[in-house]
Coordinates of N, CA and C in Angstrom, one line a residue:
D13 N 0.8 -1.2 0.0 CA 0.0 0.0 0.0 C 0.9 1.2 0.0
R14 N 0.7 2.1 -1.0 CA 1.5 3.3 -1.1 C 1.4 4.2 0.1
S15 N 0.1 4.4 0.6 CA 0.0 5.3 1.7 C 0.8 4.9 3.0
E16 N 0.9 3.6 3.2 CA 1.6 3.1 4.3 C 3.1 3.3 4.1
E17 N 3.6 3.1 2.9 CA 5.0 3.4 2.6 C 5.3 4.9 2.8
Y18 N 4.4 5.8 2.4 CA 4.6 7.2 2.6 C 4.5 7.6 4.0
R19 N 3.6 6.9 4.8 CA 3.5 7.2 6.2 C 4.8 6.8 6.9
A20 N 5.3 5.7 6.6 CA 6.6 5.2 7.2 C 7.7 6.2 6.9
R21 N 7.8 6.6 5.6 CA 8.8 7.5 5.2 C 8.7 8.9 5.9
A22 N 7.5 9.4 6.0 CA 7.2 10.6 6.7 C 7.6 10.5 8.1
A23 N 7.3 9.4 8.8 CA 7.6 9.2 10.2 C 9.1 9.2 10.4
R24 N 9.8 8.4 9.5 CA 11.3 8.3 9.5 C 11.9 9.7 9.4
F25 N 11.5 10.4 8.4 CA 12.1 11.7 8.1 C 11.7 12.7 9.3
G26 N 10.5 12.6 9.8 CA 10.1 13.5 10.9 C 11.0 13.2 12.1
K27 N 11.2 11.9 12.4 CA 12.1 11.5 13.5 C 13.5 12.1 13.3
T28 N 14.0 11.9 12.1 CA 15.3 12.4 11.8 C 15.4 13.9 12.0
A29 N 14.4 14.6 11.6 CA 14.3 16.1 11.8 C 14.3 16.4 13.3
E30 N 13.6 15.7 14.1 CA 13.6 15.9 15.5 C 14.9 15.7 16.1
E31 N 15.6 14.6 15.7 CA 16.9 14.3 16.2 C 17.9 15.4 15.9
H32 N 17.8 15.9 14.6 CA 18.7 17.0 14.2 C 18.3 18.3 15.0
G33 N 17.1 18.5 15.3 CA 16.6 19.7 16.1 C 17.2 19.6 17.5
A34 N 17.2 18.4 18.1 CA 17.8 18.3 19.5 C 19.3 18.5 19.4
R35 N 19.9 18.0 18.4 CA 21.4 18.2 18.2 C 21.7 19.7 18.0
S36 N 20.8 20.4 17.2 CA 21.0 21.8 17.0 C 20.9 22.6 18.3
R37 N 20.0 22.3 19.1 CA 19.8 23.0 20.4 C 21.1 22.7 21.3
L38 N 21.6 21.5 21.3 CA 22.8 21.2 22.0 C 24.0 22.0 21.5
V39 N 24.2 22.0 20.2 CA 25.3 22.7 19.6 C 25.1 24.2 19.9
S40 N 23.9 24.7 19.8 CA 23.7 26.1 20.1 C 24.1 26.5 21.5
N41 N 23.7 25.6 22.4 CA 24.1 25.9 23.8 C 25.6 25.8 24.0
L42 N 26.3 24.9 23.3 CA 27.8 24.8 23.4 C 28.4 26.0 22.8
R43 N 27.8 26.5 21.7 CA 28.3 27.7 21.1 C 28.3 28.9 22.1
G44 N 27.1 29.0 22.8 CA 27.0 30.1 23.7 C 28.0 30.0 24.9
L45 N 28.2 28.7 25.3 CA 29.2 28.5 26.4 C 30.6 28.8 25.9
S46 N 31.0 28.4 24.7 CA 32.3 28.7 24.2 C 32.5 30.1 24.0
F47 N 31.5 30.8 23.6 CA 31.6 32.3 23.4 C 31.8 32.9 24.8
G48 N 31.0 32.5 25.7 CA 31.1 33.0 27.1 C 32.5 32.8 27.7
V49 N 33.0 31.6 27.5 CA 34.4 31.3 28.0 C 35.4 32.2 27.3
A50 N 35.3 32.4 26.0 CA 36.2 33.2 25.3 C 36.1 34.7 25.7
A51 N 34.9 35.2 25.9 CA 34.7 36.6 26.3 C 35.3 36.8 27.7
V52 N 34.9 35.9 28.7 CA 35.4 36.1 30.0 C 36.9 36.0 30.1
A53 N 37.5 35.0 29.4 CA 38.9 34.8 29.4 C 39.6 36.0 28.7
A54 N 39.0 36.6 27.7 CA 39.6 37.8 27.0 C 39.6 39.0 28.0
I55 N 38.5 39.1 28.7 CA 38.4 40.3 29.6 C 39.5 40.1 30.8
V56 N 39.6 38.9 31.3 CA 40.6 38.6 32.3 C 42.0 38.9 31.8
A57 N 42.2 38.4 30.5 CA 43.6 38.6 29.9 C 43.8 40.1 29.7
A58 N 42.8 40.8 29.3 CA 42.9 42.3 29.1 C 43.2 43.1 30.3
T59 N 42.8 42.6 31.5 CA 43.1 43.2 32.7 C 44.5 42.9 33.3
G60 N 45.1 42.0 32.6 CA 46.5 41.7 32.9 C 46.6 40.6 34.0
R61 N 45.5 40.0 34.4 CA 45.6 38.9 35.4 C 45.7 37.5 34.7
A62 N 46.6 36.7 35.2 CA 46.7 35.4 34.7 C 46.7 35.3 33.2
V63 N 47.5 36.1 32.6 CA 47.5 36.2 31.1 C 48.0 34.8 30.5
S64 N 48.9 34.2 31.2 CA 49.4 32.9 30.7 C 48.3 31.8 30.6
V65 N 47.3 32.0 31.4 CA 46.1 31.0 31.4 C 45.0 31.6 30.6
S66 N 44.6 32.8 30.9 CA 43.4 33.4 30.3 C 43.6 33.7 28.8
G67 N 44.8 34.0 28.3 CA 45.0 34.3 26.9 C 44.8 33.1 26.1
P68 N 45.5 31.9 26.4 CA 45.2 30.7 25.6 C 43.8 30.2 25.7
L69 N 43.2 30.4 26.9 CA 41.8 30.0 27.1 C 40.9 30.8 26.2
A70 N 41.1 32.1 26.1 CA 40.3 33.0 25.2 C 40.4 32.5 23.7
V71 N 41.6 32.2 23.3 CA 41.9 31.7 21.9 C 41.2 30.4 21.7
A72 N 41.3 29.5 22.7 CA 40.7 28.1 22.6 C 39.1 28.3 22.5
G73 N 38.6 29.1 23.4 CA 37.1 29.4 23.4 C 36.7 29.9 22.1
L74 N 37.4 30.9 21.5 CA 37.1 31.4 20.2 C 37.2 30.4 19.1
C75 N 38.2 29.5 19.1 CA 38.3 28.5 18.1 C 37.2 27.5 18.2
C76 N 36.8 27.1 19.5 CA 35.6 26.2 19.7 C 34.4 26.9 19.1
F77 N 34.2 28.2 19.4 CA 33.0 28.9 18.9 C 32.9 28.8 17.4
V78 N 34.0 29.1 16.7 CA 34.1 29.1 15.2 C 33.8 27.7 14.7
A79 N 34.4 26.7 15.3 CA 34.2 25.3 14.9 C 32.7 24.9 15.1
L80 N 32.1 25.3 16.2 CA 30.7 25.0 16.5 C 29.8 25.7 15.5
L81 N 30.2 26.9 15.1 CA 29.4 27.6 14.0 C 29.3 26.7 12.8
V82 N 30.4 26.2 12.4 CA 30.4 25.3 11.2 C 29.5 24.1 11.4
V83 N 29.7 23.4 12.5 CA 29.0 22.2 12.9 C 27.5 22.6 12.9
H84 N 27.1 23.7 13.5 CA 25.7 24.1 13.7 C 25.1 24.3 12.3
S85 N 25.8 25.0 11.4 CA 25.2 25.2 10.1 C 24.9 23.9 9.4
R86 N 25.8 22.9 9.6 CA 25.5 21.6 8.9 C 24.4 20.9 9.6
V87 N 24.2 21.0 10.9 CA 23.1 20.3 11.6 C 21.8 21.0 11.2
I88 N 21.8 22.3 11.1 CA 20.6 23.0 10.7 C 20.2 22.6 9.2
A89 N 21.2 22.5 8.4 CA 20.9 22.1 7.0 C 20.3 20.7 6.9
A90 N 20.9 19.8 7.7 CA 20.4 18.4 7.8 C 19.0 18.4 8.3
E91 N 18.7 19.2 9.3 CA 17.3 19.2 9.9 C 16.3 19.8 8.8
D92 N 16.7 20.8 8.1 CA 15.9 21.4 7.1 C 15.6 20.3 6.0
T93 N 16.6 19.6 5.6 CA 16.5 18.6 4.6 C 15.5 17.5 5.0
A94 N 15.6 17.0 6.2 CA 14.7 16.0 6.8 C 13.3 16.5 6.8
K95 N 13.1 17.8 7.2 CA 11.8 18.4 7.3 C 11.2 18.4 5.9
R96 N 12.0 18.8 4.9 CA 11.5 18.8 3.5 C 11.1 17.5 3.0
W97 N 11.9 16.5 3.3 CA 11.5 15.1 2.9 C 10.3 14.6 3.6
A98 N 10.1 15.0 4.8 CA 8.9 14.6 5.6 C 7.7 15.3 4.9
R99 N 7.8 16.5 4.6 CA 6.7 17.2 3.9 C 6.3 16.6 2.6
V100 N 7.3 16.2 1.8 CA 7.1 15.6 0.5 C 6.2 14.3 0.7
N101 N 6.6 13.6 1.7 CA 5.8 12.3 2.0 C 4.4 12.6 2.6
L102 N 4.3 13.6 3.4 CA 3.0 14.0 3.9 C 2.1 14.4 2.7
D103 N 2.6 15.2 1.8 CA 1.9 15.6 0.6 C 1.5 14.4 -0.2
A104 N 2.4 13.4 -0.3 CA 2.2 12.2 -1.1 C 1.0 11.4 -0.5
I105 N 1.0 11.4 0.8 CA -0.1 10.7 1.5 C -1.5 11.3 1.1
R106 N -1.5 12.6 1.1 CA -2.7 13.3 0.7 C -3.2 12.9 -0.7
R107 N -2.2 12.8 -1.6 CA -2.5 12.4 -3.0 C -3.1 11.0 -3.1
V108 N -2.5 10.1 -2.4 CA -2.9 8.7 -2.6 C -4.1 8.3 -1.7
T109 N -4.5 9.1 -0.8 CA -5.6 8.8 0.1 C -6.9 9.7 -0.3
G110 N -6.7 10.4 -1.4 CA -7.9 11.2 -1.8 C -8.1 12.6 -1.1
K111 N -7.1 13.0 -0.3 CA -7.2 14.2 0.4 C -6.3 15.3 -0.3
W112 N -6.1 15.2 -1.5 CA -5.2 16.1 -2.3 C -5.9 17.5 -2.3
R113 N -7.2 17.6 -2.1 CA -7.8 18.9 -2.1 C -7.3 19.8 -0.9
E114 N -6.6 19.2 0.1 CA -6.1 19.9 1.2 C -4.7 20.5 0.9
L115 N -4.1 20.1 -0.3 CA -2.8 20.7 -0.6 C -2.9 22.2 -0.9
P116 N -2.0 22.9 -0.5 CA -2.1 24.4 -0.6 C -2.1 25.0 -2.0
E117 N -1.3 24.4 -2.9 CA -1.2 25.0 -4.2 C -2.2 24.4 -5.2
N118 N -3.2 25.2 -5.6 CA -4.2 24.7 -6.5 C -4.1 25.3 -7.9
G119 N -3.2 26.2 -8.2 CA -3.0 26.7 -9.5 C -4.1 27.7 -9.9
A120 N -4.8 28.3 -9.0 CA -5.9 29.2 -9.3 C -5.4 30.4 -10.2
R121 N -4.2 30.8 -10.0 CA -3.7 31.9 -10.7 C -3.5 31.6 -12.2
F122 N -3.6 30.4 -12.6 CA -3.5 30.0 -14.0 C -4.8 29.9 -14.7
A123 N -5.9 30.0 -13.9 CA -7.3 29.9 -14.5 C -7.5 31.0 -15.5
D124 N -8.1 30.6 -16.6 CA -8.3 31.6 -17.7 C -9.8 31.3 -18.2
A125 N -10.7 32.2 -17.9 CA -12.1 32.0 -18.3 C -12.2 31.8 -19.8
A126 N -11.3 32.4 -20.6 CA -11.4 32.3 -22.1 C -10.9 31.0 -22.6
H127 N -10.2 30.2 -21.8 CA -9.7 28.9 -22.3 C -10.9 28.0 -22.7
P128 N -10.8 27.3 -23.8 CA -11.9 26.5 -24.3 C -12.3 25.3 -23.4
Y129 N -11.5 24.7 -22.6 CA -11.9 23.6 -21.8 C -11.4 23.6 -20.3
A130 N -10.6 24.5 -20.0 CA -10.0 24.6 -18.6 C -11.1 24.6 -17.5
G131 N -12.1 25.4 -17.7 CA -13.2 25.5 -16.7 C -14.0 24.2 -16.7
D132 N -14.3 23.7 -17.8 CA -15.2 22.4 -17.8 C -14.5 21.3 -17.2
L133 N -13.2 21.2 -17.3 CA -12.4 20.1 -16.8 C -11.8 20.3 -15.4
D134 N -12.1 21.5 -14.8 CA -11.5 21.9 -13.5 C -10.0 21.7 -13.5
L135 N -9.3 22.4 -14.4 CA -7.9 22.3 -14.5 C -7.2 23.1 -13.4
F136 N -7.8 24.2 -13.0 CA -7.2 25.0 -12.0 C -8.2 25.4 -10.9
G137 N -7.7 25.7 -9.7 CA -8.5 26.1 -8.6 C -8.7 25.0 -7.6
P138 N -9.5 25.2 -6.6 CA -9.8 24.2 -5.5 C -10.3 22.9 -6.1
G139 N -9.7 21.8 -5.8 CA -10.2 20.5 -6.3 C -9.9 20.2 -7.7
S140 N -8.9 20.9 -8.2 CA -8.5 20.8 -9.7 C -7.5 19.7 -10.0
L141 N -7.4 19.5 -11.3 CA -6.4 18.6 -11.8 C -5.0 19.1 -11.4
F142 N -4.8 20.3 -11.5 CA -3.5 20.9 -11.2 C -3.2 20.6 -9.7
Q143 N -4.1 20.8 -8.8 CA -3.9 20.5 -7.4 C -3.6 19.1 -7.2
R144 N -4.2 18.2 -7.9 CA -4.0 16.7 -7.8 C -2.7 16.3 -8.3
L145 N -2.2 16.9 -9.4 CA -1.0 16.5 -10.0 C 0.3 17.2 -9.5
S146 N 0.2 18.4 -9.1 CA 1.4 19.2 -8.9 C 2.2 18.8 -7.7
V147 N 3.5 18.5 -8.1 CA 4.5 18.4 -7.0 C 5.5 19.5 -7.3
A148 N 5.2 20.4 -8.1 CA 6.1 21.5 -8.4 C 6.0 22.5 -7.3
H149 N 7.2 22.9 -6.8 CA 7.3 23.9 -5.7 C 8.0 25.2 -6.2
T150 N 8.4 25.2 -7.4 CA 9.0 26.5 -8.0 C 8.0 27.1 -9.0
R151 N 8.2 28.3 -9.2 CA 7.3 29.0 -10.1 C 7.5 28.5 -11.5
Y152 N 8.7 28.2 -11.9 CA 8.9 27.6 -13.2 C 8.2 26.3 -13.4
G153 N 8.3 25.4 -12.4 CA 7.7 24.1 -12.5 C 6.2 24.2 -12.5
Q154 N 5.6 25.1 -11.7 CA 4.2 25.3 -11.8 C 3.7 25.8 -13.1
E155 N 4.5 26.7 -13.6 CA 4.1 27.3 -15.0 C 4.2 26.2 -16.0
A156 N 5.2 25.4 -15.9 CA 5.4 24.3 -16.9 C 4.2 23.3 -16.8
L157 N 3.8 22.9 -15.6 CA 2.7 22.0 -15.5 C 1.4 22.7 -16.1
A158 N 1.2 24.0 -15.8 CA 0.0 24.7 -16.3 C 0.0 24.7 -17.8
R159 N 1.2 24.9 -18.4 CA 1.3 24.8 -19.9 C 1.0 23.4 -20.4
F160 N 1.5 22.4 -19.7 CA 1.3 21.0 -20.2 C -0.2 20.6 -20.2
I161 N -0.9 21.1 -19.2 CA -2.3 20.7 -19.2 C -3.3 21.6 -19.9
T162 N -2.8 22.7 -20.5 CA -3.7 23.7 -21.2 C -3.3 23.8 -22.7
K163 N -2.1 23.4 -23.1 CA -1.7 23.6 -24.5 C -1.8 22.3 -25.2
P164 N -2.4 22.2 -26.4 CA -2.4 21.0 -27.2 C -0.9 20.7 -27.6
E165 N -0.7 19.4 -27.6 CA 0.7 18.9 -28.0 C 0.6 18.0 -29.2
T166 N 1.7 17.7 -29.8 CA 1.8 16.8 -30.9 C 1.8 15.4 -30.3
R167 N 1.4 14.4 -31.1 CA 1.4 13.0 -30.6 C 2.7 12.6 -30.1
D168 N 3.8 13.0 -30.8 CA 5.2 12.6 -30.4 C 5.5 13.2 -29.1
A169 N 5.2 14.4 -28.8 CA 5.4 15.0 -27.5 C 4.7 14.3 -26.4
I170 N 3.5 14.0 -26.6 CA 2.7 13.3 -25.6 C 3.3 11.9 -25.4
L171 N 3.7 11.2 -26.4 CA 4.3 9.9 -26.2 C 5.6 10.0 -25.5
G172 N 6.4 11.0 -25.7 CA 7.6 11.3 -25.0 C 7.4 11.5 -23.6
R173 N 6.4 12.3 -23.2 CA 6.1 12.5 -21.8 C 5.6 11.3 -21.1
Q174 N 4.8 10.5 -21.8 CA 4.3 9.2 -21.3 C 5.5 8.3 -21.0
Q175 N 6.5 8.3 -21.9 CA 7.7 7.4 -21.7 C 8.5 8.0 -20.5
A176 N 8.6 9.3 -20.3 CA 9.3 9.8 -19.2 C 8.6 9.4 -17.9
V177 N 7.3 9.4 -17.9 CA 6.5 9.0 -16.7 C 6.8 7.6 -16.4
R178 N 6.8 6.7 -17.4 CA 7.1 5.3 -17.1 C 8.5 5.1 -16.6
V179 N 9.4 5.9 -17.0 CA 10.8 5.8 -16.5 C 10.9 6.3 -15.0
L180 N 10.2 7.4 -14.7 CA 10.3 8.0 -13.4 C 9.4 7.3 -12.4
A181 N 8.3 6.7 -12.8 CA 7.3 6.1 -11.9 C 7.9 5.2 -10.8
P182 N 8.8 4.3 -11.1 CA 9.4 3.4 -10.1 C 10.5 4.1 -9.3
E183 N 10.9 5.2 -9.7 CA 12.1 5.9 -9.0 C 11.6 6.9 -7.9
L184 N 11.1 6.3 -6.9 CA 10.6 7.1 -5.7 C 11.6 8.0 -5.1
E185 N 12.8 7.4 -4.9 CA 13.8 8.3 -4.2 C 14.2 9.5 -5.1
T186 N 14.4 9.2 -6.4 CA 14.7 10.3 -7.3 C 13.6 11.4 -7.4
R187 N 12.4 10.9 -7.5 CA 11.3 11.9 -7.6 C 11.2 12.7 -6.3
Q188 N 11.3 12.0 -5.2 CA 11.1 12.8 -4.0 C 12.3 13.7 -3.7
E189 N 13.5 13.2 -4.1 CA 14.7 14.1 -3.9 C 14.5 15.4 -4.7
L190 N 14.0 15.3 -6.0 CA 13.8 16.4 -6.8 C 12.8 17.4 -6.2
E191 N 11.7 16.8 -5.7 CA 10.7 17.6 -5.0 C 11.2 18.3 -3.8
A192 N 11.9 17.5 -3.0 CA 12.5 18.1 -1.7 C 13.5 19.2 -2.0
L193 N 14.3 19.0 -3.0 CA 15.2 20.1 -3.4 C 14.5 21.3 -3.9
A194 N 13.3 21.2 -4.5 CA 12.6 22.3 -5.0 C 11.9 23.1 -3.8
L195 N 11.7 22.4 -2.7 CA 11.1 23.1 -1.5 C 12.2 24.0 -1.0

């Protein structure tokens, strides 16, 4: 069952995001501590007291602070990536369980009352084909999907797109990675 697979993936990525969040808070606290040590040691060294101890301690605290800045940025990036992957899977659950009408992007801005069939087929707006199909999170991707469903195409172009869908359909990791990167 696809929905169970997506649920498991969403839970896994959600848990990973929580773990990275906890690590981020720890690293943030350590950054604050190292900065505090560096600042206090620098003040003590500046007053001329125990310079042989406070000077190297200030440098060490500053070095730790800089190293923790780098580590923290990586942890924050990993947390963000896990959150995006979780969202991709939560959206996928909505699509396969018939709750896709809850998805935020419905393409209403592409609706054109003068289009010969867009209104009849509910291509755009709440409960639309666009809302059901779209995994595009960039303006360019959304515009491309809107063009694909509103502009007539040649038989060869349609067959080429169908072939691309057949190739990508079993590639869950690739498809979700592309969607997560677009977020």
